[in-house]
PDB file of C-alpha atoms in Angstrom:
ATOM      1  CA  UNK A 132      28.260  -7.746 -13.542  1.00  0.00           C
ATOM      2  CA  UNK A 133      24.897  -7.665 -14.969  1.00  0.00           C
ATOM      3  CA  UNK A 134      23.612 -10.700 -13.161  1.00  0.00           C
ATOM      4  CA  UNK A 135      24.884  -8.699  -9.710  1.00  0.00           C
ATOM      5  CA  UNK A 136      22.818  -5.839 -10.546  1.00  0.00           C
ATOM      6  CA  UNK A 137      19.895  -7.801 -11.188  1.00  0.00           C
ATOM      7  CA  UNK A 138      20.319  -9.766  -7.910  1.00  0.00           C
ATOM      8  CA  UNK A 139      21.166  -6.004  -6.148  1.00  0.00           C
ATOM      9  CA  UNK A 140      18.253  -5.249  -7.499  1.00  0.00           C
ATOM     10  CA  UNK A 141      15.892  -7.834  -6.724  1.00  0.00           C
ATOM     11  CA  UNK A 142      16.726  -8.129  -2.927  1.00  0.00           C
ATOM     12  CA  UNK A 143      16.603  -4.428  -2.963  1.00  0.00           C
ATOM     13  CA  UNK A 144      12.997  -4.484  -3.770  1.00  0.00           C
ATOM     14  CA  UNK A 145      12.358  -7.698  -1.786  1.00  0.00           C
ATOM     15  CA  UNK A 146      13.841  -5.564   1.555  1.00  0.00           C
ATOM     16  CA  UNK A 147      11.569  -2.744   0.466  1.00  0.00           C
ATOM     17  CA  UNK A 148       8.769  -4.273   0.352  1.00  0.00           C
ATOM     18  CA  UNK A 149       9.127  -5.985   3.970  1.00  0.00           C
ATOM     19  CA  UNK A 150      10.075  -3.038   5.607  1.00  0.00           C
ATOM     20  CA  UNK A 151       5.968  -1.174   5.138  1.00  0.00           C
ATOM     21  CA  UNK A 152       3.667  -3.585   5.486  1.00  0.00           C
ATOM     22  CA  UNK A 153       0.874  -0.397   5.227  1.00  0.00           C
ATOM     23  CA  UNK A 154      -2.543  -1.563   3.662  1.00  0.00           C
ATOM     24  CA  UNK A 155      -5.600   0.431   2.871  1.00  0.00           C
ATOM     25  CA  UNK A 156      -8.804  -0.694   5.207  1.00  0.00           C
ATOM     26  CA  UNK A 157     -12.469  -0.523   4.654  1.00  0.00           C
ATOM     27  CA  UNK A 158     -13.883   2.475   7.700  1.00  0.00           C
ATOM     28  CA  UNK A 159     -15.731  -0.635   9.018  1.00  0.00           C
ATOM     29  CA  UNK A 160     -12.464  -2.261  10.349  1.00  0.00           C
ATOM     30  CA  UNK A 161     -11.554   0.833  11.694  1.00  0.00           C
ATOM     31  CA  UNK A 162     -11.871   0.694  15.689  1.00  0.00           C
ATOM     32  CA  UNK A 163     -14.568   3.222  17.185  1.00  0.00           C
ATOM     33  CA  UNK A 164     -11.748   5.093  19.163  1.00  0.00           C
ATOM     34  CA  UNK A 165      -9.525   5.616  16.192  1.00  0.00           C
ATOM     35  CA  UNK A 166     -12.922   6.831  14.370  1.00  0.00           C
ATOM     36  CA  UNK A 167     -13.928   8.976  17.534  1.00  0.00           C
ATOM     37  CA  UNK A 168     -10.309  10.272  17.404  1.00  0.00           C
ATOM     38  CA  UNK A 169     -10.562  11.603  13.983  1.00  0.00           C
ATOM     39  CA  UNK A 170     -13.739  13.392  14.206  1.00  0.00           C
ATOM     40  CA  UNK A 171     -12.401  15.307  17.665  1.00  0.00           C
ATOM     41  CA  UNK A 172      -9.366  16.220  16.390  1.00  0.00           C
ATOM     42  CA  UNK A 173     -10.766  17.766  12.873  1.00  0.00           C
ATOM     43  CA  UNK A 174     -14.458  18.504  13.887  1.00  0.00           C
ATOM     44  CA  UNK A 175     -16.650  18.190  10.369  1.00  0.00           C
ATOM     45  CA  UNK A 176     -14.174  15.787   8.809  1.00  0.00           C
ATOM     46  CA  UNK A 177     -15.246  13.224   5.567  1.00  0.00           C
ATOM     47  CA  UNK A 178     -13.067  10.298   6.005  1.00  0.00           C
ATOM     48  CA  UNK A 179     -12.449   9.203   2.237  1.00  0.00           C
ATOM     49  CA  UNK A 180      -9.551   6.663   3.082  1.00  0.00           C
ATOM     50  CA  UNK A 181      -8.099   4.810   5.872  1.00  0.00           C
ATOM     51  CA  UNK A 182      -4.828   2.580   5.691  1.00  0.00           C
ATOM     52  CA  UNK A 183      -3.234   0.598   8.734  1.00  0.00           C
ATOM     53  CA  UNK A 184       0.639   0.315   8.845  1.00  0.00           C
ATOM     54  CA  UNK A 185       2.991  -0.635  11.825  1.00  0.00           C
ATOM     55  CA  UNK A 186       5.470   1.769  13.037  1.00  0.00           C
ATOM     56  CA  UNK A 187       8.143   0.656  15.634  1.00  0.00           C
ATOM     57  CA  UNK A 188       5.954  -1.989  16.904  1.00  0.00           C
ATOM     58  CA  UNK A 189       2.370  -0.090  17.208  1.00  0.00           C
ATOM     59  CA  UNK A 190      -0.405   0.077  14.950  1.00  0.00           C
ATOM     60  CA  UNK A 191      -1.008   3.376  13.411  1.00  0.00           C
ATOM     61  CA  UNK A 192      -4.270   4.339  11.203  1.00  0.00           C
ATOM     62  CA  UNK A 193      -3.516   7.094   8.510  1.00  0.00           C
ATOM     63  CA  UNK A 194      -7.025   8.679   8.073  1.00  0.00           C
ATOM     64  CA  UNK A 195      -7.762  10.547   5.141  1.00  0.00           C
ATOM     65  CA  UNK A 196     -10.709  13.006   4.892  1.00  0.00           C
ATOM     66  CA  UNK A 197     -11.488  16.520   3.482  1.00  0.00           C
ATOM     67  CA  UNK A 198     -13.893  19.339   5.073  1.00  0.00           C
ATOM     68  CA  UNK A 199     -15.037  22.329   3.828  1.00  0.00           C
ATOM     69  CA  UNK A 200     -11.451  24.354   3.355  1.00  0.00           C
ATOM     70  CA  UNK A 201      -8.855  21.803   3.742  1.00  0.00           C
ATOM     71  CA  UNK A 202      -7.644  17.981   3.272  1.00  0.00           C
ATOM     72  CA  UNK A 203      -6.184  16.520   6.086  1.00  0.00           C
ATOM     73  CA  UNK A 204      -4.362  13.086   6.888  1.00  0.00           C
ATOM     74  CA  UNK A 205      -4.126  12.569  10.607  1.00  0.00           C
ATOM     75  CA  UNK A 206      -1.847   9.419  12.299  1.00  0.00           C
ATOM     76  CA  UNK A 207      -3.892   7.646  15.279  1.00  0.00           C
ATOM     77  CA  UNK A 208      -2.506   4.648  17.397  1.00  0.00           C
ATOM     78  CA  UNK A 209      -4.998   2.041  17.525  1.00  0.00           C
ATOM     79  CA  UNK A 210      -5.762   3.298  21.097  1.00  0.00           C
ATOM     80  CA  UNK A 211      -6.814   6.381  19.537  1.00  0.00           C
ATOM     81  CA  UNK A 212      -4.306   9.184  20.443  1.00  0.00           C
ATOM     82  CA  UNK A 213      -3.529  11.377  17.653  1.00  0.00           C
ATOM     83  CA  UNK A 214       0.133  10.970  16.655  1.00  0.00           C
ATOM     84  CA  UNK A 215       0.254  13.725  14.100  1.00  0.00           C
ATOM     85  CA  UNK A 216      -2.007  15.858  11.282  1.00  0.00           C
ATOM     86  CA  UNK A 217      -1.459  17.308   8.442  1.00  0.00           C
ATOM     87  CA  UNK A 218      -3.179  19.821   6.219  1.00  0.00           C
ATOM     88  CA  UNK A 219      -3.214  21.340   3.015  1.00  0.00           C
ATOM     89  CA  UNK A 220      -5.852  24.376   2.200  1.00  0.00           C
ATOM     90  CA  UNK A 221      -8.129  23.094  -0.443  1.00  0.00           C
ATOM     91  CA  UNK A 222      -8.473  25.364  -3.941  1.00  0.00           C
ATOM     92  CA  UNK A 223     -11.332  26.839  -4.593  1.00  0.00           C
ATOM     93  CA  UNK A 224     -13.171  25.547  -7.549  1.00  0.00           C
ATOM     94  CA  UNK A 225     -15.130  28.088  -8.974  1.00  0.00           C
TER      95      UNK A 225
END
């Protein structure tokens, strides 16, 4: 029984871990029209993180930036249409 688990358990994981194959990327790797997308749709916009993942057979850039008020994570197909953004009001620190 224990020795099932474990192999449950293992293949589990092993599944998981095919399934996203999402890596963070240096802004450099990042195409121009996925960088031009981001700054249109959220005009002001610090990129702090990008990762690259592939989502029913397109590539899709998860940009992660803050501005003044808010942080925001925006999805853009490599071809640079915006797929989807969220954002969260920031808190003010003072």
């Amino acid at each position: 029984m224990k020795a099932l688990l474990t192999t449950s358990t293992l293949l589990f994981l092993l599944v998981a871990g095919c399934l996203s194959s999402e890596r963070t990327v240096q802004i450099a790797e990042v195409p121009e029209v996925v960088i031009d997308a981001a700054m249109a749709a959220v005009p002001g916009i610090e990129i702090q993180e990008v990762s690259v993942d592939s989502e029913k057979g397109q590539t899709v850039y998860e940009i992660e930036g803050v501005t003044a008020s808010s942080e925001f994570e925006i999805e853009i197909s490599e071809d640079g249409q915006v797929l989807e953004i969220e954002e969260e009001e920031r808190e003010n620190e003072g």
